[in-house]
Amino acid sequence: MAKPVVIVVGADKGGVGKTTVSRTLLDYFSANNVPTRAFDTESPRGTLKRFHPDITEIVDMTTTSDQMKIFDTLNAASPSVTVIDVRAGLLSPALASLRDIGFLDAAKAGQITFSVFHILGPSIASLDEIAETANFMQGAKYYLVKNFINDTQFFQWDQATYNSYFHRIKDATELTIPKLNEMAYEQVEVSSVPFLKFVANKGKEDEAANYSFVLRGYVRHWLANVWSEFDRIKLTDLVGAKPGVRGGEK
C-alpha cells in the first residue's frame, strides 16, 4: 500500500485565505485523478465543506475523538491524500498535537508523507509564525505560501528580513497564489461550487449552470496559474502521480 499523504493548510493569523488554497488543492488532485479526502476544522460551521461536501468532513481537531477519526484511518482509508484545512489560530496547537501523538515521528521515519502549506499574511507578525512552525518541520515538506487572492499587499521585505525568516528552515519552498478578479471570486463564492465546476459551467449536482462566460474565463486562467505553481513544486510526486491534461486548463 502506498504511503498515506497528509497535507495541512493553515496559519495562526486569520483572513489570509487558507480555505481558498485548500479548495485549489482539492481541485488539483481531482483533476489529476488522485483520490482525496478533506477535513475542515472550522467546527461546527465549515467553509471548505460548503464547496466540497462529498469529500469533506467537519472535525474539531482539539478533541481526541476527532483526532482519531483523522489519523487512525490513514492506512484504512482508500483516498491516498488527506487535506486538513486548519482554522485560524490553530496551526501551532495542531502541529503540537501531531507531535504529541507521534505523527511527526512517523513522518520523520518515512511512514507518512507530510506537507504543510503555511499561508502567510503581509505583516511581520505573520512572518513570526514561521519561527514557531519551524520547530515542527523535521520530516515534513514545508511550503510558505504568499496568497494574493484577496488583494493582499505584501510589503517588500528587505534582504536581511528575508534571510532571517525564510532561510531558517532547510528546504522550505515558496509558493505564490495569484490574485483572482474580484467579481469572478465573488461569483464562485455565491455559487458554492468548486472552482473546477464553475469553470465547467456546472452546478452543485453537475447540472448545467449559466455562469458568466467572462468570469469563467478569469477563473480558468487563474486556476491554470495556481496549478502551474503546484506542478513546479512537483506536488503530484507526493503520491506518485504525474500531471497531465486537465479540465481547468483546456
Tab-separated table of C-alpha atoms in Angstrom:
chain	number	residue	atom	x	y	z
A	1	MET	CA	0.000	0.000	0.000
A	2	ALA	CA	1.226	3.472	-0.894
A	3	LYS	CA	2.281	5.721	1.950
A	4	PRO	CA	-0.537	7.958	3.163
A	5	VAL	CA	-0.094	11.629	2.318
A	6	VAL	CA	-1.254	14.290	4.773
A	7	ILE	CA	-1.344	17.962	3.799
A	8	VAL	CA	-2.046	20.560	6.481
A	9	VAL	CA	-3.123	24.013	5.284
A	10	GLY	CA	-3.092	26.694	7.938
A	11	ALA	CA	-1.859	29.856	9.608
A	12	ASP	CA	-2.078	31.314	13.080
A	13	LYS	CA	-3.397	34.545	11.589
A	14	GLY	CA	-6.955	34.773	10.264
A	15	GLY	CA	-8.121	36.167	6.942
A	16	VAL	CA	-5.160	35.032	4.842
A	17	GLY	CA	-7.130	32.719	2.524
A	18	LYS	CA	-6.389	29.268	3.923
A	19	THR	CA	-9.615	27.693	2.715
A	20	THR	CA	-9.170	29.128	-0.783
A	21	VAL	CA	-5.797	27.378	-1.019
A	22	SER	CA	-7.347	24.143	0.291
A	23	ARG	CA	-10.005	24.387	-2.418
A	24	THR	CA	-7.369	24.756	-5.155
A	25	LEU	CA	-5.560	21.701	-3.795
A	26	LEU	CA	-8.723	19.572	-3.847
A	27	ASP	CA	-9.460	20.676	-7.426
A	28	TYR	CA	-5.860	19.975	-8.428
A	29	PHE	CA	-5.867	16.434	-7.082
A	30	SER	CA	-9.311	15.798	-8.572
A	31	ALA	CA	-8.119	16.946	-11.998
A	32	ASN	CA	-5.094	14.661	-11.689
A	33	ASN	CA	-7.266	11.676	-10.652
A	34	VAL	CA	-5.719	11.443	-7.185
A	35	PRO	CA	-8.276	10.158	-4.625
A	36	THR	CA	-8.507	12.760	-1.863
A	37	ARG	CA	-10.471	13.370	1.317
A	38	ALA	CA	-10.593	16.549	3.384
A	39	PHE	CA	-11.184	17.586	6.962
A	40	ASP	CA	-12.497	21.044	7.790
A	41	THR	CA	-11.551	22.090	11.337
A	42	GLU	CA	-13.780	25.147	11.332
A	43	SER	CA	-16.199	23.340	13.637
A	44	PRO	CA	-19.177	23.449	13.781
A	45	ARG	CA	-19.586	25.503	10.573
A	46	GLY	CA	-17.197	24.631	7.816
A	47	THR	CA	-16.451	26.750	4.756
A	48	LEU	CA	-14.492	24.043	2.931
A	49	LYS	CA	-17.375	21.587	3.302
A	50	ARG	CA	-19.700	24.075	1.595
A	51	PHE	CA	-17.627	23.835	-1.591
A	52	HIS	CA	-16.577	20.171	-1.405
A	53	PRO	CA	-19.358	18.455	0.584
A	54	ASP	CA	-18.860	14.963	-0.841
A	55	ILE	CA	-15.279	14.520	0.349
A	56	THR	CA	-15.127	16.863	3.366
A	57	GLU	CA	-15.913	16.147	7.000
A	58	ILE	CA	-16.075	18.821	9.707
A	59	VAL	CA	-13.991	17.966	12.782
A	60	ASP	CA	-12.828	19.587	15.995
A	61	MET	CA	-9.101	18.936	15.888
A	62	THR	CA	-8.699	19.768	19.588
A	63	THR	CA	-10.672	16.665	20.628
A	64	THR	CA	-9.101	13.234	20.897
A	65	SER	CA	-12.072	11.518	19.226
A	66	ASP	CA	-11.798	13.672	16.111
A	67	GLN	CA	-8.010	13.266	16.023
A	68	MET	CA	-8.662	9.518	15.964
A	69	LYS	CA	-11.191	9.997	13.154
A	70	ILE	CA	-8.472	11.607	11.035
A	71	PHE	CA	-5.312	9.718	11.894
A	72	ASP	CA	-6.495	6.238	12.863
A	73	THR	CA	-7.983	5.913	9.385
A	74	LEU	CA	-4.944	6.956	7.350
A	75	ASN	CA	-3.964	3.446	6.305
A	76	ALA	CA	-7.510	2.127	6.101
A	77	ALA	CA	-8.889	4.977	4.020
A	78	SER	CA	-8.921	4.436	0.275
A	79	PRO	CA	-8.072	8.063	-0.640
A	80	SER	CA	-4.320	8.422	-0.847
A	81	VAL	CA	-4.306	12.115	0.132
A	82	THR	CA	-5.785	13.731	3.242
A	83	VAL	CA	-6.085	17.540	3.220
A	84	ILE	CA	-6.670	19.209	6.600
A	85	ASP	CA	-7.892	22.805	6.474
A	86	VAL	CA	-6.854	24.169	9.882
A	87	ARG	CA	-8.923	27.070	11.174
A	88	ALA	CA	-7.335	30.402	12.106
A	89	GLY	CA	-5.211	30.343	15.241
A	90	LEU	CA	-4.935	26.574	15.340
A	91	LEU	CA	-1.848	25.838	13.236
A	92	SER	CA	0.729	25.828	16.050
A	93	PRO	CA	-1.547	23.923	18.504
A	94	ALA	CA	-2.433	21.442	15.739
A	95	LEU	CA	1.238	20.769	14.994
A	96	ALA	CA	1.909	20.379	18.721
A	97	SER	CA	-0.867	17.772	18.860
A	98	LEU	CA	0.662	15.927	15.906
A	99	ARG	CA	3.961	15.864	17.769
A	100	ASP	CA	2.317	14.569	20.947
A	101	ILE	CA	0.544	11.651	19.232
A	102	GLY	CA	3.746	10.563	17.459
A	103	PHE	CA	2.601	11.624	13.986
A	104	LEU	CA	5.645	13.818	13.360
A	105	ASP	CA	7.959	10.976	14.389
A	106	ALA	CA	6.168	8.674	11.933
A	107	ALA	CA	6.645	11.272	9.190
A	108	LYS	CA	10.311	11.616	10.115
A	109	ALA	CA	10.672	7.826	9.921
A	110	GLY	CA	9.222	7.849	6.408
A	111	GLN	CA	5.974	6.053	7.259
A	112	ILE	CA	3.838	9.043	6.222
A	113	THR	CA	4.373	11.793	3.669
A	114	PHE	CA	3.624	15.038	5.478
A	115	SER	CA	3.364	18.526	3.980
A	116	VAL	CA	2.455	21.883	5.499
A	117	PHE	CA	1.131	24.774	3.418
A	118	HIS	CA	1.710	27.770	5.674
A	119	ILE	CA	-0.356	30.697	4.379
A	120	LEU	CA	1.418	33.955	5.126
A	121	GLY	CA	-0.175	37.327	5.781
A	122	PRO	CA	1.504	40.609	4.871
A	123	SER	CA	2.739	41.549	8.344
A	124	ILE	CA	5.824	40.790	10.397
A	125	ALA	CA	3.524	39.087	12.903
A	126	SER	CA	2.656	36.590	10.214
A	127	LEU	CA	6.342	36.036	9.466
A	128	ASP	CA	6.947	35.431	13.169
A	129	GLU	CA	4.754	32.352	12.842
A	130	ILE	CA	7.489	30.784	10.728
A	131	ALA	CA	9.804	30.634	13.737
A	132	GLU	CA	7.080	28.879	15.725
A	133	THR	CA	6.210	26.441	12.951
A	134	ALA	CA	9.858	25.669	12.174
A	135	ASN	CA	10.144	23.619	15.354
A	136	PHE	CA	7.753	21.024	13.913
A	137	MET	CA	9.052	20.756	10.360
A	138	GLN	CA	11.590	17.937	10.625
A	139	GLY	CA	10.433	15.186	8.298
A	140	ALA	CA	7.872	17.457	6.626
A	141	LYS	CA	7.739	19.270	3.304
A	142	TYR	CA	7.238	22.917	4.201
A	143	TYR	CA	5.648	25.368	1.784
A	144	LEU	CA	5.490	29.101	2.529
A	145	VAL	CA	2.543	30.493	0.598
A	146	LYS	CA	2.046	34.145	-0.332
A	147	ASN	CA	-1.651	34.318	-1.133
A	148	PHE	CA	-2.705	37.327	-3.229
A	149	ILE	CA	-6.259	36.058	-3.775
A	150	ASN	CA	-7.775	38.725	-1.533
A	151	ASP	CA	-5.593	41.501	-2.965
A	152	THR	CA	-3.208	41.197	-0.035
A	153	GLN	CA	-0.438	43.782	-0.238
A	154	PHE	CA	2.855	42.277	0.895
A	155	PHE	CA	5.415	44.836	1.856
A	156	GLN	CA	8.795	44.441	0.236
A	157	TRP	CA	10.898	42.675	2.818
A	158	ASP	CA	14.484	43.853	2.784
A	159	GLN	CA	17.178	41.232	2.276
A	160	ALA	CA	18.070	40.978	5.970
A	161	THR	CA	14.431	40.412	6.934
A	162	TYR	CA	14.028	37.928	4.119
A	163	ASN	CA	17.065	35.940	5.172
A	164	SER	CA	16.184	35.932	8.860
A	165	TYR	CA	12.742	34.419	8.270
A	166	PHE	CA	12.747	32.453	5.055
A	167	HIS	CA	16.121	30.801	5.459
A	168	ARG	CA	15.502	29.440	8.949
A	169	ILE	CA	14.039	26.253	7.609
A	170	LYS	CA	16.075	23.957	5.438
A	171	ASP	CA	14.365	23.121	2.149
A	172	ALA	CA	11.382	25.410	2.705
A	173	THR	CA	9.730	26.182	-0.625
A	174	GLU	CA	7.986	29.427	-1.519
A	175	LEU	CA	4.709	29.469	-3.442
A	176	THR	CA	2.658	32.337	-4.841
A	177	ILE	CA	-1.103	32.194	-5.293
A	178	PRO	CA	-2.005	34.999	-7.737
A	179	LYS	CA	-4.909	37.393	-7.385
A	180	LEU	CA	-8.267	36.432	-8.884
A	181	ASN	CA	-10.605	39.021	-10.385
A	182	GLU	CA	-12.909	40.224	-7.579
A	183	MET	CA	-16.153	39.685	-9.457
A	184	ALA	CA	-15.097	36.194	-10.507
A	185	TYR	CA	-14.134	35.279	-6.950
A	186	GLU	CA	-17.400	36.655	-5.614
A	187	GLN	CA	-19.447	34.714	-8.188
A	188	VAL	CA	-17.759	31.432	-7.239
A	189	GLU	CA	-18.487	32.191	-3.584
A	190	VAL	CA	-22.163	32.791	-4.342
A	191	SER	CA	-22.457	29.640	-6.451
A	192	SER	CA	-20.868	27.497	-3.673
A	193	VAL	CA	-19.235	25.120	-6.144
A	194	PRO	CA	-15.582	24.103	-6.605
A	195	PHE	CA	-13.525	26.254	-8.961
A	196	LEU	CA	-13.433	23.345	-11.415
A	197	LYS	CA	-17.227	23.099	-11.584
A	198	PHE	CA	-17.520	26.844	-12.048
A	199	VAL	CA	-15.118	26.704	-14.996
A	200	ALA	CA	-17.100	23.775	-16.443
A	201	ASN	CA	-20.374	25.748	-16.027
A	202	LYS	CA	-21.860	23.120	-13.693
A	203	GLY	CA	-23.951	23.420	-10.554
A	204	LYS	CA	-23.650	21.533	-7.273
A	205	GLU	CA	-25.194	18.336	-8.708
A	206	ASP	CA	-23.303	18.588	-12.008
A	207	GLU	CA	-26.368	20.120	-13.638
A	208	ALA	CA	-25.893	22.710	-16.377
A	209	ALA	CA	-25.404	26.210	-14.983
A	210	ASN	CA	-25.425	29.649	-16.534
A	211	TYR	CA	-22.341	31.384	-15.142
A	212	SER	CA	-20.787	34.332	-16.934
A	213	PHE	CA	-18.504	33.370	-19.832
A	214	VAL	CA	-16.158	36.211	-18.889
A	215	LEU	CA	-15.955	35.298	-15.189
A	216	ARG	CA	-15.434	31.632	-16.025
A	217	GLY	CA	-12.542	32.714	-18.242
A	218	TYR	CA	-10.946	34.643	-15.391
A	219	VAL	CA	-11.253	31.638	-13.065
A	220	ARG	CA	-9.897	29.234	-15.713
A	221	HIS	CA	-6.853	31.425	-16.339
A	222	TRP	CA	-6.232	31.948	-12.610
A	223	LEU	CA	-6.619	28.260	-11.779
A	224	ALA	CA	-4.153	27.318	-14.515
A	225	ASN	CA	-1.614	29.708	-12.956
A	226	VAL	CA	-2.175	28.230	-9.486
A	227	TRP	CA	-1.781	24.722	-10.825
A	228	SER	CA	1.427	25.649	-12.634
A	229	GLU	CA	2.803	26.560	-9.200
A	230	PHE	CA	1.714	23.139	-7.887
A	231	ASP	CA	3.343	21.490	-10.914
A	232	ARG	CA	6.529	23.478	-10.277
A	233	ILE	CA	6.861	22.042	-6.764
A	234	LYS	CA	6.016	18.571	-8.170
A	235	LEU	CA	3.008	18.181	-5.889
A	236	THR	CA	1.777	15.077	-7.692
A	237	ASP	CA	5.122	13.377	-6.957
A	238	LEU	CA	3.957	13.111	-3.336
A	239	VAL	CA	1.548	10.402	-4.422
A	240	GLY	CA	3.424	9.002	-7.389
A	241	ALA	CA	1.097	10.625	-9.943
A	242	LYS	CA	2.047	12.691	-12.953
A	243	PRO	CA	0.284	15.882	-14.022
A	244	GLY	CA	-1.486	15.588	-17.366
A	245	VAL	CA	-4.015	17.496	-19.458
A	246	ARG	CA	-6.664	18.775	-17.057
A	247	GLY	CA	-10.176	20.140	-17.328
A	248	GLY	CA	-9.366	23.526	-15.840
A	249	GLU	CA	-6.678	24.165	-18.443
A	250	LYS	CA	-8.448	23.152	-21.641
